[in-house]
C-alpha cells in the first residue's frame, strides 16, 4: 500500500527561509493577543446571556466593595460594578469604535490619495495643504474638539477619531501614486485609451496600498489610546457604557485609599490590546519591506 502525505503550502509572502526573525515571532504574539480580545468582544454578550457575566451597566444587587477573589475575579468598584465584566465588555467598545474609525479614515484617505497623486495640479495642491494642516494638529486635541461637536456615541466617537487618521492614508497613497504613475505599464494603459477610473482601480490601486495594512493596525493601536483619553475626560461614549478610559477615570479617586484593582484591570486591558496591535503592525512592516527588497 502506498501512503500519501498532505503538505500544507503557505502563501508565498508567509514563507520563511530558515528561522523566522524576532519581529515575525513578536508579530505572532501580537496576532494571538489581538485575536484573544476579538474573541472576548464577540463572546462577552453570549456569556452574559448564559449568566456567566454580570450586566456591565447595572450595579450588583448588594453592591459591596470587594477586592479580587473567588466570588468576583477582578473585584468590584465603588459604583457596585463587577470589574471583570466591565473589563471584558470594554474590549467590545474599543473594537467597535476602533474598527469604525480606522475603516472610515481608510475609505476617505485612500481614494483621495489616489486621485490627488494621479491627477496632480490644483486639486493636488489644495488637498495636500488641507491634509498637512490636519496632520499638524495633535490627534487627541483634534478628537476632543470634534467630540464636543458631534457628541457621544460609538459612531460619533469613530468620526471624531477618524479625521486625524485620514491624512496618513492620503499622504502614503498619494506619494506612491505620484511615483508609480510614470511607470511604463501606466503609460501603456493610457496609450491604449484606458479611462482614468480604470487606471486608478486596475493598475494603480493594488500597486500603492502595500503600506495600508501597516497603517491600519498602528492607527488602531493609537485609536485605542485616544478613545481611552476621551473616556477619561468624560467624552466619547455614554457614561453607562463599559469603556476602559471611563472606568479609569472612575477609579482615579479610589487609588489613594488602596483600591487598586478598579484601575489595574481596565488599564491592563488597554495596554495589552495596544501592544498586540503594535506588534502586528511592526511585523507587517518588516514583512512588506522584505518582500520589496527580494
Short mmCIF file of N, CA, C and O in Angstrom, two decimals, residues 74-151:
data_model
loop_
_atom_site.label_atom_id
_atom_site.label_comp_id
_atom_site.label_asym_id
_atom_site.label_seq_id
_atom_site.Cartn_x
_atom_site.Cartn_y
_atom_site.Cartn_z
N UNK A 74 -12.12 39.98 39.43
CA UNK A 74 -11.40 41.25 39.36
C UNK A 74 -11.90 42.23 40.42
O UNK A 74 -11.56 43.41 40.38
N UNK A 75 -12.69 41.77 41.36
CA UNK A 75 -13.22 42.63 42.40
C UNK A 75 -14.42 43.44 41.92
O UNK A 75 -14.93 43.26 40.81
N UNK A 76 -14.87 44.33 42.79
CA UNK A 76 -15.99 45.22 42.46
C UNK A 76 -15.56 46.66 42.68
O UNK A 76 -14.59 46.94 43.40
N UNK A 77 -16.30 47.58 42.08
CA UNK A 77 -15.97 49.01 42.17
C UNK A 77 -16.85 49.70 43.19
O UNK A 77 -17.81 49.13 43.71
N UNK A 78 -16.53 50.96 43.46
CA UNK A 78 -17.34 51.76 44.38
C UNK A 78 -18.76 51.94 43.88
O UNK A 78 -19.70 52.11 44.67
N UNK A 79 -18.92 51.92 42.57
CA UNK A 79 -20.24 52.10 41.97
C UNK A 79 -21.06 50.80 41.99
O UNK A 79 -22.19 50.79 41.53
N UNK A 80 -20.46 49.71 42.48
CA UNK A 80 -21.18 48.44 42.55
C UNK A 80 -21.08 47.60 41.30
O UNK A 80 -21.85 46.65 41.12
N UNK A 81 -20.13 47.92 40.40
CA UNK A 81 -19.97 47.16 39.17
C UNK A 81 -18.99 46.00 39.36
O UNK A 81 -18.04 46.08 40.15
N UNK A 82 -19.22 44.95 38.60
CA UNK A 82 -18.27 43.83 38.53
C UNK A 82 -17.15 44.23 37.57
O UNK A 82 -17.38 44.39 36.37
N UNK A 83 -15.95 44.39 38.09
CA UNK A 83 -14.83 44.88 37.29
C UNK A 83 -14.48 43.90 36.18
O UNK A 83 -14.11 44.30 35.07
N UNK A 84 -14.61 42.60 36.45
CA UNK A 84 -14.32 41.59 35.43
C UNK A 84 -15.24 41.76 34.22
O UNK A 84 -14.80 41.76 33.07
N UNK A 85 -16.52 41.93 34.47
CA UNK A 85 -17.49 42.09 33.39
C UNK A 85 -17.22 43.37 32.61
O UNK A 85 -17.24 43.37 31.37
N UNK A 86 -16.94 44.46 33.30
CA UNK A 86 -16.71 45.73 32.61
C UNK A 86 -15.40 45.70 31.83
O UNK A 86 -15.29 46.32 30.77
N UNK A 87 -14.41 44.98 32.32
CA UNK A 87 -13.14 44.88 31.58
C UNK A 87 -13.34 44.11 30.29
O UNK A 87 -12.83 44.50 29.23
N UNK A 88 -14.09 43.01 30.35
CA UNK A 88 -14.34 42.22 29.14
C UNK A 88 -15.19 43.00 28.14
O UNK A 88 -14.89 43.02 26.95
N UNK A 89 -16.24 43.64 28.61
CA UNK A 89 -17.07 44.41 27.71
C UNK A 89 -16.36 45.67 27.21
O UNK A 89 -16.74 46.23 26.16
N UNK A 90 -15.35 46.13 27.93
CA UNK A 90 -14.57 47.26 27.46
C UNK A 90 -13.85 46.96 26.16
O UNK A 90 -13.67 47.84 25.31
N UNK A 91 -13.44 45.70 25.96
CA UNK A 91 -12.80 45.32 24.69
C UNK A 91 -13.78 45.42 23.54
O UNK A 91 -13.40 45.77 22.42
N UNK A 92 -15.06 45.14 23.81
CA UNK A 92 -16.07 45.25 22.76
C UNK A 92 -16.25 46.71 22.33
O UNK A 92 -16.30 47.01 21.14
N UNK A 93 -16.35 47.61 23.30
CA UNK A 93 -16.49 49.04 22.98
C UNK A 93 -15.28 49.54 22.22
O UNK A 93 -15.41 50.29 21.24
N UNK A 94 -14.08 49.12 22.64
CA UNK A 94 -12.86 49.57 21.98
C UNK A 94 -12.82 49.09 20.53
O UNK A 94 -12.51 49.87 19.62
N UNK A 95 -13.13 47.82 20.31
CA UNK A 95 -13.08 47.28 18.95
C UNK A 95 -14.12 47.93 18.04
O UNK A 95 -13.83 48.22 16.87
N UNK A 96 -15.31 48.15 18.55
CA UNK A 96 -16.35 48.78 17.73
C UNK A 96 -15.91 50.15 17.24
O UNK A 96 -16.00 50.46 16.04
N UNK A 97 -15.43 50.97 18.15
CA UNK A 97 -15.03 52.33 17.79
C UNK A 97 -13.80 52.32 16.90
O UNK A 97 -13.72 53.03 15.89
N UNK A 98 -12.83 51.50 17.26
CA UNK A 98 -11.55 51.50 16.53
C UNK A 98 -11.74 50.98 15.10
O UNK A 98 -11.19 51.56 14.15
N UNK A 99 -12.49 49.91 14.93
CA UNK A 99 -12.71 49.38 13.58
C UNK A 99 -13.45 50.39 12.72
O UNK A 99 -13.11 50.61 11.54
N UNK A 100 -14.46 51.03 13.29
CA UNK A 100 -15.19 52.06 12.55
C UNK A 100 -14.29 53.23 12.20
O UNK A 100 -14.30 53.73 11.06
N UNK A 101 -13.50 53.70 13.17
CA UNK A 101 -12.66 54.88 12.96
C UNK A 101 -11.60 54.63 11.89
O UNK A 101 -11.43 55.44 10.96
N UNK A 102 -10.89 53.50 11.99
CA UNK A 102 -9.84 53.22 11.02
C UNK A 102 -10.42 52.91 9.64
O UNK A 102 -9.83 53.26 8.62
N UNK A 103 -11.58 52.27 9.60
CA UNK A 103 -12.21 51.98 8.30
C UNK A 103 -12.68 53.26 7.62
O UNK A 103 -12.51 53.42 6.40
N UNK A 104 -13.28 54.17 8.39
CA UNK A 104 -13.72 55.45 7.81
C UNK A 104 -12.54 56.23 7.26
O UNK A 104 -12.61 56.78 6.15
N UNK A 105 -11.45 56.31 8.02
CA UNK A 105 -10.28 57.06 7.56
C UNK A 105 -9.65 56.41 6.33
O UNK A 105 -9.19 57.11 5.42
N UNK A 106 -9.67 55.08 6.27
CA UNK A 106 -9.14 54.38 5.10
C UNK A 106 -10.01 54.64 3.88
O UNK A 106 -9.50 54.92 2.78
N UNK A 107 -11.33 54.55 4.05
CA UNK A 107 -12.26 54.73 2.93
C UNK A 107 -12.16 56.15 2.35
O UNK A 107 -12.30 56.35 1.14
N UNK A 108 -11.88 57.12 3.21
CA UNK A 108 -11.76 58.50 2.74
C UNK A 108 -10.36 58.80 2.23
O UNK A 108 -10.18 59.39 1.16
N UNK A 109 -9.36 58.39 2.98
CA UNK A 109 -7.98 58.78 2.65
C UNK A 109 -7.40 58.11 1.42
O UNK A 109 -6.70 58.76 0.63
N UNK A 110 -7.69 56.83 1.22
CA UNK A 110 -7.10 56.11 0.08
C UNK A 110 -7.59 56.65 -1.27
O UNK A 110 -6.78 56.95 -2.15
N UNK A 111 -8.90 56.79 -1.50
CA UNK A 111 -9.34 57.35 -2.78
C UNK A 111 -8.83 58.77 -3.02
O UNK A 111 -8.46 59.11 -4.15
N UNK A 112 -8.83 59.60 -1.97
CA UNK A 112 -8.32 60.96 -2.13
C UNK A 112 -6.85 60.95 -2.52
O UNK A 112 -6.41 61.74 -3.37
N UNK A 113 -6.07 60.06 -1.91
CA UNK A 113 -4.66 59.95 -2.25
C UNK A 113 -4.44 59.48 -3.68
O UNK A 113 -3.55 59.98 -4.38
N UNK A 114 -5.25 58.52 -4.12
CA UNK A 114 -5.14 58.03 -5.49
C UNK A 114 -5.44 59.14 -6.50
O UNK A 114 -4.65 59.38 -7.43
N UNK A 115 -6.55 59.83 -6.33
CA UNK A 115 -6.95 60.87 -7.26
C UNK A 115 -5.97 62.03 -7.24
O UNK A 115 -5.56 62.55 -8.29
N UNK A 116 -5.55 62.44 -6.05
CA UNK A 116 -4.64 63.57 -5.93
C UNK A 116 -3.28 63.27 -6.55
O UNK A 116 -2.72 64.09 -7.28
N UNK A 117 -2.74 62.10 -6.28
CA UNK A 117 -1.43 61.75 -6.82
C UNK A 117 -1.45 61.53 -8.32
O UNK A 117 -0.45 61.81 -9.00
N UNK A 118 -2.55 61.03 -8.84
CA UNK A 118 -2.62 60.74 -10.27
C UNK A 118 -2.91 61.98 -11.10
O UNK A 118 -2.27 62.22 -12.12
N UNK A 119 -3.87 62.80 -10.66
CA UNK A 119 -4.26 63.97 -11.45
C UNK A 119 -3.32 65.15 -11.23
O UNK A 119 -3.06 65.92 -12.16
N UNK A 120 -2.82 65.32 -10.00
CA UNK A 120 -1.92 66.44 -9.72
C UNK A 120 -2.64 67.77 -9.86
O UNK A 120 -3.85 67.89 -9.69
N UNK A 121 -1.88 68.80 -10.21
CA UNK A 121 -2.45 70.12 -10.49
C UNK A 121 -3.00 70.81 -9.25
O UNK A 121 -2.57 70.58 -8.11
N UNK A 122 -3.99 71.66 -9.47
CA UNK A 122 -4.56 72.47 -8.41
C UNK A 122 -5.24 71.62 -7.34
O UNK A 122 -5.14 71.90 -6.14
N UNK A 123 -5.96 70.56 -7.78
CA UNK A 123 -6.62 69.67 -6.82
C UNK A 123 -5.60 69.06 -5.86
O UNK A 123 -5.84 69.00 -4.65
N UNK A 124 -4.47 68.64 -6.39
CA UNK A 124 -3.44 68.04 -5.57
C UNK A 124 -2.89 69.04 -4.56
O UNK A 124 -2.69 68.71 -3.38
N UNK A 125 -2.67 70.27 -4.99
CA UNK A 125 -2.13 71.30 -4.08
C UNK A 125 -3.11 71.63 -2.97
O UNK A 125 -2.72 71.79 -1.81
N UNK A 126 -4.40 71.73 -3.30
CA UNK A 126 -5.41 72.06 -2.30
C UNK A 126 -5.54 70.93 -1.28
O UNK A 126 -5.56 71.16 -0.05
N UNK A 127 -5.64 69.69 -1.76
CA UNK A 127 -5.77 68.55 -0.85
C UNK A 127 -4.53 68.38 0.01
O UNK A 127 -4.63 68.07 1.21
N UNK A 128 -3.36 68.60 -0.58
CA UNK A 128 -2.12 68.46 0.17
C UNK A 128 -2.04 69.49 1.29
O UNK A 128 -1.64 69.18 2.42
N UNK A 129 -2.46 70.72 0.99
CA UNK A 129 -2.46 71.77 2.02
C UNK A 129 -3.45 71.43 3.13
O UNK A 129 -3.14 71.57 4.32
N UNK A 130 -4.64 70.95 2.75
CA UNK A 130 -5.66 70.61 3.74
C UNK A 130 -5.21 69.46 4.63
O UNK A 130 -5.33 69.51 5.87
N UNK A 131 -4.66 68.42 4.03
CA UNK A 131 -4.23 67.25 4.79
C UNK A 131 -3.04 67.58 5.68
O UNK A 131 -2.94 67.10 6.82
N UNK A 132 -2.12 68.39 5.20
CA UNK A 132 -0.97 68.78 6.01
C UNK A 132 -1.42 69.61 7.22
O UNK A 132 -0.84 69.51 8.31
N UNK A 133 -2.45 70.42 7.02
CA UNK A 133 -2.97 71.23 8.13
C UNK A 133 -3.57 70.34 9.21
O UNK A 133 -3.32 70.52 10.40
N UNK A 134 -4.35 69.34 8.78
CA UNK A 134 -4.95 68.41 9.75
C UNK A 134 -3.87 67.58 10.44
O UNK A 134 -3.92 67.33 11.64
N UNK A 135 -2.86 67.20 9.66
CA UNK A 135 -1.80 66.33 10.17
C UNK A 135 -0.97 67.00 11.27
O UNK A 135 -0.45 66.32 12.16
N UNK A 136 -0.85 68.32 11.21
CA UNK A 136 -0.05 69.04 12.20
C UNK A 136 -0.75 69.14 13.56
O UNK A 136 -0.10 69.43 14.56
N UNK A 137 -2.07 68.90 13.59
CA UNK A 137 -2.81 69.00 14.84
C UNK A 137 -2.64 67.72 15.66
O UNK A 137 -2.71 66.62 15.11
N UNK A 138 -2.41 67.83 16.97
CA UNK A 138 -2.31 66.62 17.81
C UNK A 138 -3.60 65.80 17.74
O UNK A 138 -4.70 66.37 17.79
N UNK A 139 -3.45 64.49 17.62
CA UNK A 139 -4.62 63.63 17.44
C UNK A 139 -5.62 63.72 18.58
O UNK A 139 -6.83 63.79 18.36
N UNK A 140 -5.13 63.71 19.82
CA UNK A 140 -6.03 63.77 20.97
C UNK A 140 -6.77 65.09 21.03
O UNK A 140 -7.98 65.14 21.28
N UNK A 141 -6.04 66.20 20.79
CA UNK A 141 -6.67 67.52 20.82
C UNK A 141 -7.75 67.64 19.75
O UNK A 141 -8.85 68.15 20.02
N UNK A 142 -7.45 67.16 18.54
CA UNK A 142 -8.44 67.21 17.46
C UNK A 142 -9.65 66.35 17.80
O UNK A 142 -10.80 66.75 17.56
N UNK A 143 -9.41 65.16 18.36
CA UNK A 143 -10.51 64.27 18.70
C UNK A 143 -11.39 64.85 19.81
O UNK A 143 -12.61 64.72 19.77
N UNK A 144 -10.76 65.48 20.79
CA UNK A 144 -11.52 66.11 21.87
C UNK A 144 -12.40 67.23 21.32
O UNK A 144 -13.59 67.34 21.66
N UNK A 145 -11.84 68.04 20.43
CA UNK A 145 -12.60 69.14 19.84
C UNK A 145 -13.79 68.61 19.04
O UNK A 145 -14.92 69.11 19.17
N UNK A 146 -13.55 67.59 18.22
CA UNK A 146 -14.63 67.03 17.42
C UNK A 146 -15.65 66.31 18.27
O UNK A 146 -16.84 66.30 17.95
N UNK A 147 -15.21 65.70 19.38
CA UNK A 147 -16.15 65.01 20.27
C UNK A 147 -17.14 66.00 20.89
O UNK A 147 -18.31 65.67 21.10
N UNK A 148 -16.68 67.21 21.17
CA UNK A 148 -17.59 68.24 21.68
C UNK A 148 -18.64 68.60 20.62
O UNK A 148 -19.79 68.89 20.94
N UNK A 149 -18.22 68.57 19.36
CA UNK A 149 -19.12 68.97 18.27
C UNK A 149 -20.13 67.89 17.94
O UNK A 149 -21.35 68.15 17.85
N UNK A 150 -19.67 66.65 17.77
CA UNK A 150 -20.55 65.57 17.29
C UNK A 150 -21.29 64.87 18.42
O UNK A 150 -22.29 64.18 18.18
N UNK A 151 -20.81 65.00 19.65
CA UNK A 151 -21.49 64.37 20.78
C UNK A 151 -21.00 62.95 21.03
O UNK A 151 -20.05 62.47 20.41
#
